[in-house]
Amino acid sequence: MSRFWSQVARDLTPYVPGEQPKIANLIKLNTNENPFPPSPKVLAAIRAELGDDAAGLRLYPDPNADRLKGAIARRHGLTPQQVFVGNGSDEVLAHVFMALLKHDAPILFPDITYSFYPVYCSLYGVDYRTLPLTDDFSIDPDDYCGPRNGGIIFPNPNAPTGRPLALDAIEKILAANPDSLVVIDEAYVDFGGETAIGLVGRHDNLLVVHTFSKSRSLAGLRVGFAVGQPPLIEALERVKNSFNSYPLDRLALAGAAAAMEDEAYFEQCCRAVIATRDTLASRLAGLGFAVIPSAANFIFVRHPQHDAAELAKALRERNIIVRHFKLPRIEQFLRITVGTDDECKALTDALERITG
Ligand SMILES: *Cc1c(COP(=O)(O)O)cnc(C)c1O
């Protein structure tokens, strides 16, 4: 704190991302990155964009990201006017809070969910109310079909639980809230959830947010997008163009478009992650863990006899890092990212020794 801080800076409680330690030979299962490299076409596209002397970098990138929006629109059967892109879906979400969720009634989200949502609320002065997940950590759609609200947001599958919500439940929430925006954060949908993108044409109150960080292996490139009907996209463009005209650099625009166009590679990686997840889940269940059924690239587990913080510490001593949230209801859980087969085997071997 210093006398130079604005009142805004004083009042913030920033989000704390999972750590990115600079340690060699670490088995890093804490921030839901993809264990596979991005499509080889991403590297080719970035190389082509750079050329021999990187002279293209003299020039600003396309502020409208037309090629990338076109690639996203084609893949999802949309028009480019239904697509907004940003520097990671976190930035997209930030603009959503300011452009579309700041109203005079509280927005609704689950008590156990992506912990960036309350941070954006505090940054932009958005009032919110959390609704408890059920005892088995499901979202009950009926909870969202009554209270007056200024908007609704949750991930599907939810994070950090990994539990998916069926599309008919989402349609029920959309129908019950015709005057509220419903934001579905589909960061993990490609690992087994059902996307709500197909509902965008029928519901003017639906916005679906995606990221290239998880299923497209591009967390380091920082690209995310939102899809919805054009008036929603226009509101996001207004905020973006009042903040940063060029949130995506030339390399990110080229790389992300190439990743979106390589459907075969994408599907192959998602299938591999899903297969490894299912093996990991059954091995952990075999070690006595309670495993929440996951449709994401992580699993959320608890051991009835071992304290979660102790387990995380013991794993860390063996150079394996997982995520532990010291939060109500979930402090006895660990969130474990699905790594390669070898990484997951090393994890379960270590846990067998620790818990055995
Ligand atoms: C990872 C994640 C994001 C953010 O992704 P970026 O595109 O890397 O900013 C958004 N929402 C949820 C639920 C996530 O888990």
Short mmCIF file of C-alpha atoms in Angstrom, two decimals, residues 14-355:
data_model
loop_
_atom_site.label_atom_id
_atom_site.label_comp_id
_atom_site.label_asym_id
_atom_site.label_seq_id
_atom_site.Cartn_x
_atom_site.Cartn_y
_atom_site.Cartn_z
CA PRO A 14 -6.82 -10.10 -6.98
CA TYR A 15 -7.18 -13.61 -8.37
CA VAL A 16 -4.28 -15.91 -7.52
CA PRO A 17 -3.42 -18.18 -10.46
CA GLY A 18 -1.99 -21.66 -9.92
CA GLU A 19 1.77 -21.44 -9.71
CA GLN A 20 4.13 -21.83 -12.65
CA PRO A 21 7.28 -22.94 -10.80
CA LYS A 22 10.64 -22.69 -12.49
CA ILE A 23 11.75 -26.17 -11.42
CA ALA A 24 13.04 -28.79 -13.87
CA ASN A 25 11.48 -32.29 -14.00
CA LEU A 26 8.32 -31.19 -12.29
CA ILE A 27 5.11 -33.12 -12.91
CA LYS A 28 2.78 -30.18 -13.28
CA LEU A 29 -0.85 -31.16 -12.72
CA ASN A 30 -2.08 -27.92 -11.16
CA THR A 31 -3.39 -25.54 -13.84
CA ASN A 32 -5.27 -27.73 -16.35
CA GLU A 33 -2.90 -27.21 -19.24
CA ASN A 34 -2.99 -29.78 -22.03
CA PRO A 35 -0.19 -32.38 -21.84
CA PHE A 36 0.13 -32.45 -25.65
CA PRO A 37 1.78 -29.79 -27.81
CA PRO A 38 -0.49 -27.69 -30.04
CA SER A 39 -1.17 -28.74 -33.62
CA PRO A 40 2.01 -28.66 -35.76
CA LYS A 41 0.07 -26.28 -38.01
CA VAL A 42 0.25 -23.68 -35.23
CA LEU A 43 4.04 -23.57 -35.41
CA ALA A 44 3.93 -23.44 -39.22
CA ALA A 45 1.45 -20.54 -39.14
CA ILE A 46 3.50 -18.60 -36.59
CA ARG A 47 6.68 -19.17 -38.62
CA ALA A 48 4.91 -18.02 -41.78
CA GLU A 49 3.63 -14.94 -39.98
CA LEU A 50 7.14 -14.10 -38.78
CA GLY A 51 8.78 -14.66 -42.18
CA ASP A 52 12.57 -14.58 -42.48
CA ASP A 53 13.16 -11.28 -40.74
CA ALA A 54 10.05 -10.79 -38.62
CA ALA A 55 9.41 -7.59 -40.60
CA GLY A 56 5.66 -8.17 -40.29
CA LEU A 57 5.96 -7.38 -36.61
CA ARG A 58 6.56 -3.73 -37.55
CA LEU A 59 2.87 -3.52 -38.29
CA TYR A 60 -0.04 -3.59 -35.88
CA PRO A 61 -2.16 -6.74 -36.02
CA ASP A 62 -5.70 -6.78 -37.45
CA PRO A 63 -7.77 -5.03 -34.74
CA ASN A 64 -10.86 -6.92 -35.88
CA ALA A 65 -9.22 -10.37 -35.99
CA ASP A 66 -11.19 -11.19 -39.14
CA ARG A 67 -9.34 -14.36 -40.09
CA LEU A 68 -9.55 -15.84 -36.60
CA LYS A 69 -13.23 -14.91 -36.23
CA GLY A 70 -13.84 -16.52 -39.64
CA ALA A 71 -12.14 -19.77 -38.56
CA ILE A 72 -14.18 -19.89 -35.32
CA ALA A 73 -17.43 -19.05 -37.15
CA ARG A 74 -16.85 -21.78 -39.77
CA ARG A 75 -16.08 -24.43 -37.18
CA HIS A 76 -19.21 -23.66 -35.17
CA GLY A 77 -21.67 -22.82 -37.95
CA LEU A 78 -21.89 -19.13 -36.99
CA THR A 79 -21.38 -15.79 -38.68
CA PRO A 80 -18.28 -13.70 -37.77
CA GLN A 81 -20.70 -11.11 -36.30
CA GLN A 82 -21.56 -13.70 -33.64
CA VAL A 83 -17.92 -14.04 -32.51
CA PHE A 84 -15.82 -11.93 -30.13
CA VAL A 85 -12.13 -12.73 -29.47
CA GLY A 86 -9.84 -11.66 -26.66
CA ASN A 87 -6.51 -12.16 -24.92
CA GLY A 88 -7.46 -15.39 -23.18
CA SER A 89 -11.00 -16.10 -22.07
CA ASP A 90 -10.17 -14.33 -18.81
CA GLU A 91 -10.03 -11.07 -20.74
CA VAL A 92 -13.21 -11.99 -22.61
CA LEU A 93 -14.90 -12.66 -19.27
CA ALA A 94 -13.67 -9.36 -17.85
CA HIS A 95 -15.34 -7.52 -20.74
CA VAL A 96 -18.50 -9.60 -20.24
CA PHE A 97 -18.74 -8.46 -16.62
CA MET A 98 -18.36 -4.82 -17.56
CA ALA A 99 -20.38 -4.80 -20.78
CA LEU A 100 -23.19 -7.23 -20.02
CA LEU A 101 -23.38 -8.25 -16.35
CA LYS A 102 -23.21 -4.91 -14.53
CA HIS A 103 -26.83 -4.08 -13.70
CA ASP A 104 -28.85 -3.13 -10.65
CA ALA A 105 -29.64 -6.69 -9.50
CA PRO A 106 -27.06 -9.24 -8.25
CA ILE A 107 -25.68 -11.74 -10.73
CA LEU A 108 -25.88 -15.41 -9.76
CA PHE A 109 -23.20 -18.08 -9.76
CA PRO A 110 -22.52 -21.27 -7.75
CA ASP A 111 -20.76 -21.18 -4.36
CA ILE A 112 -18.15 -23.57 -5.76
CA THR A 113 -16.97 -22.33 -9.13
CA TYR A 114 -14.26 -20.48 -11.03
CA SER A 115 -12.81 -18.13 -8.45
CA PHE A 116 -12.17 -15.35 -10.96
CA TYR A 117 -15.91 -14.43 -11.08
CA PRO A 118 -16.01 -12.70 -7.67
CA VAL A 119 -12.75 -10.94 -8.56
CA TYR A 120 -14.32 -9.37 -11.66
CA CYS A 121 -17.35 -8.45 -9.57
CA SER A 122 -15.15 -6.54 -7.17
CA LEU A 123 -13.16 -4.90 -9.98
CA TYR A 124 -16.25 -3.65 -11.82
CA GLY A 125 -18.59 -3.17 -8.87
CA VAL A 126 -20.97 -5.95 -9.93
CA ASP A 127 -23.22 -7.18 -7.13
CA TYR A 128 -23.45 -10.99 -6.87
CA ARG A 129 -25.12 -13.79 -4.98
CA THR A 130 -23.79 -17.35 -4.79
CA LEU A 131 -26.12 -20.35 -4.89
CA PRO A 132 -24.89 -23.55 -3.21
CA LEU A 133 -24.22 -26.60 -5.34
CA THR A 134 -26.18 -29.66 -4.21
CA ASP A 135 -24.52 -32.13 -1.80
CA ASP A 136 -23.04 -34.07 -4.71
CA PHE A 137 -21.69 -30.80 -6.19
CA SER A 138 -24.24 -30.55 -9.02
CA ILE A 139 -25.86 -27.37 -10.26
CA ASP A 140 -29.63 -27.56 -9.71
CA PRO A 141 -31.14 -25.57 -12.61
CA ASP A 142 -34.27 -24.80 -10.55
CA ASP A 143 -32.13 -22.68 -8.20
CA TYR A 144 -31.54 -20.32 -11.15
CA CYS A 145 -35.19 -20.17 -12.22
CA GLY A 146 -36.70 -17.85 -9.64
CA PRO A 147 -34.45 -15.25 -8.04
CA ARG A 148 -34.40 -11.79 -9.57
CA ASN A 149 -30.93 -11.32 -11.04
CA GLY A 150 -28.74 -9.14 -13.23
CA GLY A 151 -27.29 -12.16 -15.04
CA ILE A 152 -26.12 -15.74 -14.51
CA ILE A 153 -22.69 -17.25 -15.08
CA PHE A 154 -21.15 -20.67 -14.50
CA PRO A 155 -18.70 -22.99 -16.20
CA ASN A 156 -20.02 -26.12 -17.92
CA PRO A 157 -18.48 -28.51 -17.00
CA ASN A 158 -18.14 -26.68 -13.69
CA ALA A 159 -14.72 -25.93 -12.25
CA PRO A 160 -13.18 -27.20 -10.05
CA THR A 161 -15.69 -30.05 -9.76
CA GLY A 162 -15.63 -31.24 -13.39
CA ARG A 163 -19.36 -32.00 -13.28
CA PRO A 164 -21.26 -31.30 -16.50
CA LEU A 165 -24.79 -29.91 -16.79
CA ALA A 166 -27.07 -31.22 -19.56
CA LEU A 167 -28.25 -28.87 -22.31
CA ASP A 168 -31.91 -29.23 -21.38
CA ALA A 169 -31.08 -27.82 -17.94
CA ILE A 170 -29.36 -24.86 -19.59
CA GLU A 171 -32.37 -24.30 -21.87
CA LYS A 172 -34.60 -24.31 -18.80
CA ILE A 173 -32.45 -21.58 -17.20
CA LEU A 174 -32.46 -19.57 -20.45
CA ALA A 175 -36.24 -19.82 -20.75
CA ALA A 176 -36.81 -18.83 -17.11
CA ASN A 177 -34.59 -15.73 -17.44
CA PRO A 178 -35.57 -14.05 -20.72
CA ASP A 179 -34.41 -10.65 -19.48
CA SER A 180 -31.08 -11.80 -18.01
CA LEU A 181 -27.91 -12.70 -19.79
CA VAL A 182 -26.85 -16.32 -19.17
CA VAL A 183 -23.11 -16.86 -19.66
CA ILE A 184 -21.86 -20.43 -20.06
CA ASP A 185 -18.10 -20.65 -19.62
CA GLU A 186 -17.17 -23.71 -21.68
CA ALA A 187 -13.43 -23.76 -20.92
CA TYR A 188 -13.59 -27.57 -20.54
CA VAL A 189 -16.51 -28.56 -22.75
CA ASP A 190 -14.37 -30.36 -25.35
CA PHE A 191 -13.44 -33.07 -22.84
CA GLY A 192 -16.92 -34.54 -22.60
CA GLY A 193 -19.51 -31.80 -22.05
CA GLU A 194 -22.26 -30.69 -24.44
CA THR A 195 -21.72 -27.27 -25.94
CA ALA A 196 -24.51 -24.67 -25.81
CA ILE A 197 -23.22 -22.95 -28.97
CA GLY A 198 -26.02 -24.59 -30.97
CA LEU A 199 -28.56 -22.69 -28.81
CA VAL A 200 -27.19 -19.24 -29.64
CA GLY A 201 -29.45 -18.73 -32.66
CA ARG A 202 -32.58 -19.43 -30.60
CA HIS A 203 -31.71 -17.50 -27.42
CA ASP A 204 -30.80 -13.82 -27.51
CA ASN A 205 -29.83 -14.02 -23.80
CA LEU A 206 -27.11 -16.67 -24.23
CA LEU A 207 -23.39 -16.02 -24.42
CA VAL A 208 -20.96 -18.96 -24.62
CA VAL A 209 -17.29 -18.42 -23.74
CA HIS A 210 -14.44 -20.66 -24.94
CA THR A 211 -10.67 -20.74 -24.56
CA PHE A 212 -7.77 -22.06 -26.65
CA SER A 213 -5.86 -22.71 -23.41
CA LYS A 214 -7.14 -26.15 -22.53
CA SER A 215 -8.37 -28.29 -25.44
CA ARG A 216 -6.20 -26.51 -28.05
CA SER A 217 -3.00 -26.63 -25.96
CA LEU A 218 -2.39 -22.89 -26.28
CA ALA A 219 -2.46 -21.53 -22.72
CA GLY A 220 0.79 -19.70 -23.49
CA LEU A 221 -0.62 -17.90 -26.54
CA ARG A 222 -3.57 -16.28 -24.69
CA VAL A 223 -6.63 -16.59 -26.90
CA GLY A 224 -10.29 -16.93 -25.94
CA PHE A 225 -13.62 -16.13 -27.54
CA ALA A 226 -17.30 -15.59 -26.89
CA VAL A 227 -20.23 -16.37 -29.15
CA GLY A 228 -23.71 -14.90 -28.99
CA GLN A 229 -26.16 -12.89 -31.03
CA PRO A 230 -24.67 -9.75 -32.68
CA PRO A 231 -26.02 -7.18 -30.15
CA LEU A 232 -24.14 -8.99 -27.34
CA ILE A 233 -20.96 -9.11 -29.42
CA GLU A 234 -21.33 -5.41 -30.20
CA ALA A 235 -21.39 -4.56 -26.46
CA LEU A 236 -18.15 -6.53 -25.99
CA GLU A 237 -16.52 -4.77 -28.96
CA ARG A 238 -17.48 -1.40 -27.47
CA VAL A 239 -15.70 -2.21 -24.19
CA LYS A 240 -12.71 -3.81 -25.96
CA ASN A 241 -12.31 -0.77 -28.20
CA SER A 242 -12.36 1.47 -25.13
CA PHE A 243 -9.56 -0.53 -23.52
CA ASN A 244 -7.12 -2.05 -26.05
CA SER A 245 -7.57 -2.09 -29.83
CA TYR A 246 -5.04 -4.92 -30.26
CA PRO A 247 -5.48 -7.49 -27.50
CA LEU A 248 -4.27 -10.28 -29.81
CA ASP A 249 -0.85 -9.97 -31.42
CA ARG A 250 0.01 -11.21 -34.91
CA LEU A 251 1.44 -14.51 -33.69
CA ALA A 252 -1.59 -15.26 -31.53
CA LEU A 253 -4.01 -14.48 -34.36
CA ALA A 254 -2.13 -16.70 -36.82
CA GLY A 255 -1.54 -19.55 -34.37
CA ALA A 256 -5.09 -19.65 -33.04
CA ALA A 257 -6.64 -19.67 -36.52
CA ALA A 258 -4.38 -22.58 -37.50
CA ALA A 259 -5.33 -24.47 -34.32
CA MET A 260 -9.04 -23.95 -35.02
CA GLU A 261 -8.62 -25.26 -38.57
CA ASP A 262 -6.88 -28.50 -37.52
CA GLU A 263 -9.95 -30.45 -36.45
CA ALA A 264 -8.37 -33.91 -36.75
CA TYR A 265 -5.48 -33.11 -34.41
CA PHE A 266 -7.84 -31.46 -31.92
CA GLU A 267 -10.12 -34.49 -31.79
CA GLN A 268 -7.20 -36.86 -31.39
CA CYS A 269 -5.82 -34.91 -28.40
CA CYS A 270 -9.22 -34.64 -26.71
CA ARG A 271 -9.79 -38.39 -27.11
CA ALA A 272 -6.37 -39.14 -25.60
CA VAL A 273 -6.98 -36.84 -22.60
CA ILE A 274 -10.39 -38.41 -22.00
CA ALA A 275 -8.96 -41.95 -22.10
CA THR A 276 -6.17 -41.01 -19.66
CA ARG A 277 -8.67 -39.28 -17.37
CA ASP A 278 -10.85 -42.36 -17.19
CA THR A 279 -7.86 -44.59 -16.34
CA LEU A 280 -6.67 -42.08 -13.73
CA ALA A 281 -10.13 -41.91 -12.16
CA SER A 282 -10.36 -45.67 -11.76
CA ARG A 283 -6.82 -45.94 -10.36
CA LEU A 284 -7.57 -43.23 -7.79
CA ALA A 285 -10.84 -44.93 -6.87
CA GLY A 286 -8.79 -48.11 -6.38
CA LEU A 287 -6.61 -46.22 -3.87
CA GLY A 288 -9.70 -45.29 -1.86
CA PHE A 289 -10.32 -41.81 -3.25
CA ALA A 290 -13.86 -40.52 -3.75
CA VAL A 291 -13.82 -39.29 -7.36
CA ILE A 292 -16.39 -36.85 -8.73
CA PRO A 293 -17.33 -37.97 -12.27
CA SER A 294 -15.50 -35.53 -14.55
CA ALA A 295 -16.26 -34.27 -18.05
CA ALA A 296 -13.17 -32.03 -17.95
CA ASN A 297 -9.38 -32.44 -18.26
CA PHE A 298 -9.02 -32.61 -14.48
CA ILE A 299 -10.54 -34.63 -11.71
CA PHE A 300 -11.67 -33.54 -8.28
CA VAL A 301 -10.98 -36.10 -5.57
CA ARG A 302 -10.99 -36.57 -1.81
CA HIS A 303 -9.48 -39.28 0.35
CA PRO A 304 -11.60 -40.19 3.37
CA GLN A 305 -8.53 -40.87 5.57
CA HIS A 306 -5.99 -38.31 4.37
CA ASP A 307 -6.00 -34.55 4.70
CA ALA A 308 -5.92 -32.88 1.27
CA ALA A 309 -3.36 -30.22 2.20
CA GLU A 310 -1.07 -32.94 3.59
CA LEU A 311 -1.44 -34.98 0.42
CA ALA A 312 -0.62 -31.95 -1.73
CA LYS A 313 2.46 -31.29 0.40
CA ALA A 314 3.63 -34.91 0.22
CA LEU A 315 3.19 -34.90 -3.57
CA ARG A 316 5.12 -31.69 -3.84
CA GLU A 317 8.04 -33.23 -1.98
CA ARG A 318 8.04 -35.79 -4.80
CA ASN A 319 8.04 -33.03 -7.46
CA ILE A 320 4.36 -33.44 -8.36
CA ILE A 321 2.09 -30.43 -8.04
CA VAL A 322 -1.70 -30.49 -7.93
CA ARG A 323 -4.19 -27.79 -6.92
CA HIS A 324 -5.60 -27.49 -3.42
CA PHE A 325 -8.16 -24.76 -2.65
CA LYS A 326 -8.41 -23.68 0.98
CA LEU A 327 -12.09 -22.83 0.57
CA PRO A 328 -15.29 -23.82 2.40
CA ARG A 329 -16.78 -27.21 1.36
CA ILE A 330 -13.81 -28.17 -0.81
CA GLU A 331 -10.80 -27.92 1.49
CA GLN A 332 -10.55 -31.73 1.64
CA PHE A 333 -10.41 -32.03 -2.16
CA LEU A 334 -7.56 -31.98 -4.65
CA ARG A 335 -7.95 -30.92 -8.26
CA ILE A 336 -5.66 -32.97 -10.46
CA THR A 337 -5.04 -32.07 -14.09
CA VAL A 338 -4.97 -34.98 -16.53
CA GLY A 339 -1.37 -35.21 -17.72
CA THR A 340 0.26 -37.76 -19.99
CA ASP A 341 -0.17 -41.45 -19.19
CA ASP A 342 3.33 -41.46 -17.66
CA GLU A 343 2.64 -38.40 -15.50
CA CYS A 344 -0.62 -39.88 -14.23
CA LYS A 345 1.13 -43.17 -13.48
CA ALA A 346 3.81 -41.31 -11.50
CA LEU A 347 1.06 -39.53 -9.59
CA THR A 348 -0.85 -42.68 -8.68
CA ASP A 349 2.40 -44.50 -7.77
CA ALA A 350 3.29 -41.63 -5.44
CA LEU A 351 -0.18 -41.55 -3.91
CA GLU A 352 -0.07 -45.30 -3.39
CA ARG A 353 3.11 -44.87 -1.32
CA ILE A 354 1.79 -41.83 0.55
CA THR A 355 -1.58 -43.34 1.45
#
